[in-house]
Protein backbone atom coordinates (compact mmCIF):
# COMPACT_ATOMS: atom_id res chain seq x y z
CA UNK A 1 0.00 0.00 0.00
CA UNK A 2 1.46 3.34 -1.00
CA UNK A 3 1.77 6.30 1.33
CA UNK A 4 -0.90 8.09 -0.68
CA UNK A 5 -3.33 5.17 -0.22
CA UNK A 6 -2.64 5.13 3.51
CA UNK A 7 -3.28 8.86 3.72
CA UNK A 8 -6.58 8.47 1.85
CA UNK A 9 -7.63 5.64 4.17
CA UNK A 10 -6.82 7.72 7.26
CA UNK A 11 -8.71 10.69 5.81
CA UNK A 12 -11.77 8.52 5.25
CA UNK A 13 -11.53 7.15 8.79
CA UNK A 14 -11.56 10.69 10.15
CA UNK A 15 -14.57 11.51 7.98
CA UNK A 16 -16.31 8.35 9.21
CA UNK A 17 -15.71 9.35 12.84
CA UNK A 18 -17.12 12.82 12.15
CA UNK A 19 -20.22 11.82 10.19
CA UNK A 20 -23.22 13.90 11.09
CA UNK A 21 -25.69 10.98 11.10
CA UNK A 22 -27.33 12.28 7.94
CA UNK A 23 -28.43 9.90 5.20
CA UNK A 24 -26.49 11.78 2.52
CA UNK A 25 -23.26 11.53 4.52
CA UNK A 26 -23.72 7.79 4.91
CA UNK A 27 -24.45 7.42 1.19
CA UNK A 28 -21.33 9.40 0.25
CA UNK A 29 -19.16 7.30 2.56
CA UNK A 30 -20.66 4.03 1.30
CA UNK A 31 -20.10 5.15 -2.30
CA UNK A 32 -16.44 5.90 -1.58
CA UNK A 33 -16.03 2.54 0.18
CA UNK A 34 -17.53 0.59 -2.73
CA UNK A 35 -15.45 2.51 -5.28
CA UNK A 36 -12.24 1.81 -3.32
CA UNK A 37 -12.66 -1.82 -2.36
CA UNK A 38 -8.97 -2.57 -2.93
CA UNK A 39 -7.99 -0.16 -0.16
CA UNK A 40 -10.83 -1.31 2.09
CA UNK A 41 -10.39 -5.06 1.62
CA UNK A 42 -6.67 -5.02 2.28
CA UNK A 43 -7.86 -4.86 5.86
CA UNK A 44 -6.37 -1.57 6.93
CA UNK A 45 -9.53 0.47 6.56
CA UNK A 46 -11.79 -2.27 7.90
CA UNK A 47 -9.51 -2.84 10.90
CA UNK A 48 -9.74 0.85 11.68
CA UNK A 49 -13.52 0.86 11.41
CA UNK A 50 -13.87 -2.20 13.61
CA UNK A 51 -11.53 -0.66 16.14
XYZ file of C-alpha atoms in Angstrom:
51
model
C 0.000 0.000 0.000
C 1.464 3.339 -1.003
C 1.773 6.299 1.332
C -0.903 8.088 -0.676
C -3.328 5.172 -0.223
C -2.639 5.125 3.512
C -3.281 8.864 3.723
C -6.578 8.472 1.855
C -7.627 5.644 4.168
C -6.820 7.721 7.262
C -8.709 10.691 5.810
C -11.770 8.522 5.247
C -11.528 7.153 8.793
C -11.559 10.692 10.153
C -14.565 11.513 7.979
C -16.308 8.352 9.213
C -15.706 9.354 12.838
C -17.122 12.823 12.154
C -20.220 11.815 10.190
C -23.215 13.897 11.089
C -25.691 10.983 11.098
C -27.329 12.280 7.945
C -28.435 9.898 5.199
C -26.495 11.778 2.520
C -23.257 11.532 4.519
C -23.723 7.790 4.913
C -24.447 7.416 1.188
C -21.334 9.396 0.255
C -19.161 7.304 2.561
C -20.656 4.030 1.301
C -20.103 5.146 -2.298
C -16.435 5.896 -1.577
C -16.026 2.539 0.179
C -17.531 0.594 -2.735
C -15.446 2.506 -5.282
C -12.242 1.812 -3.324
C -12.664 -1.816 -2.357
C -8.971 -2.568 -2.932
C -7.995 -0.157 -0.161
C -10.834 -1.312 2.085
C -10.391 -5.059 1.622
C -6.674 -5.015 2.279
C -7.859 -4.855 5.855
C -6.370 -1.570 6.932
C -9.530 0.467 6.560
C -11.785 -2.266 7.898
C -9.512 -2.845 10.905
C -9.745 0.848 11.679
C -13.519 0.857 11.409
C -13.875 -2.199 13.614
C -11.527 -0.657 16.135
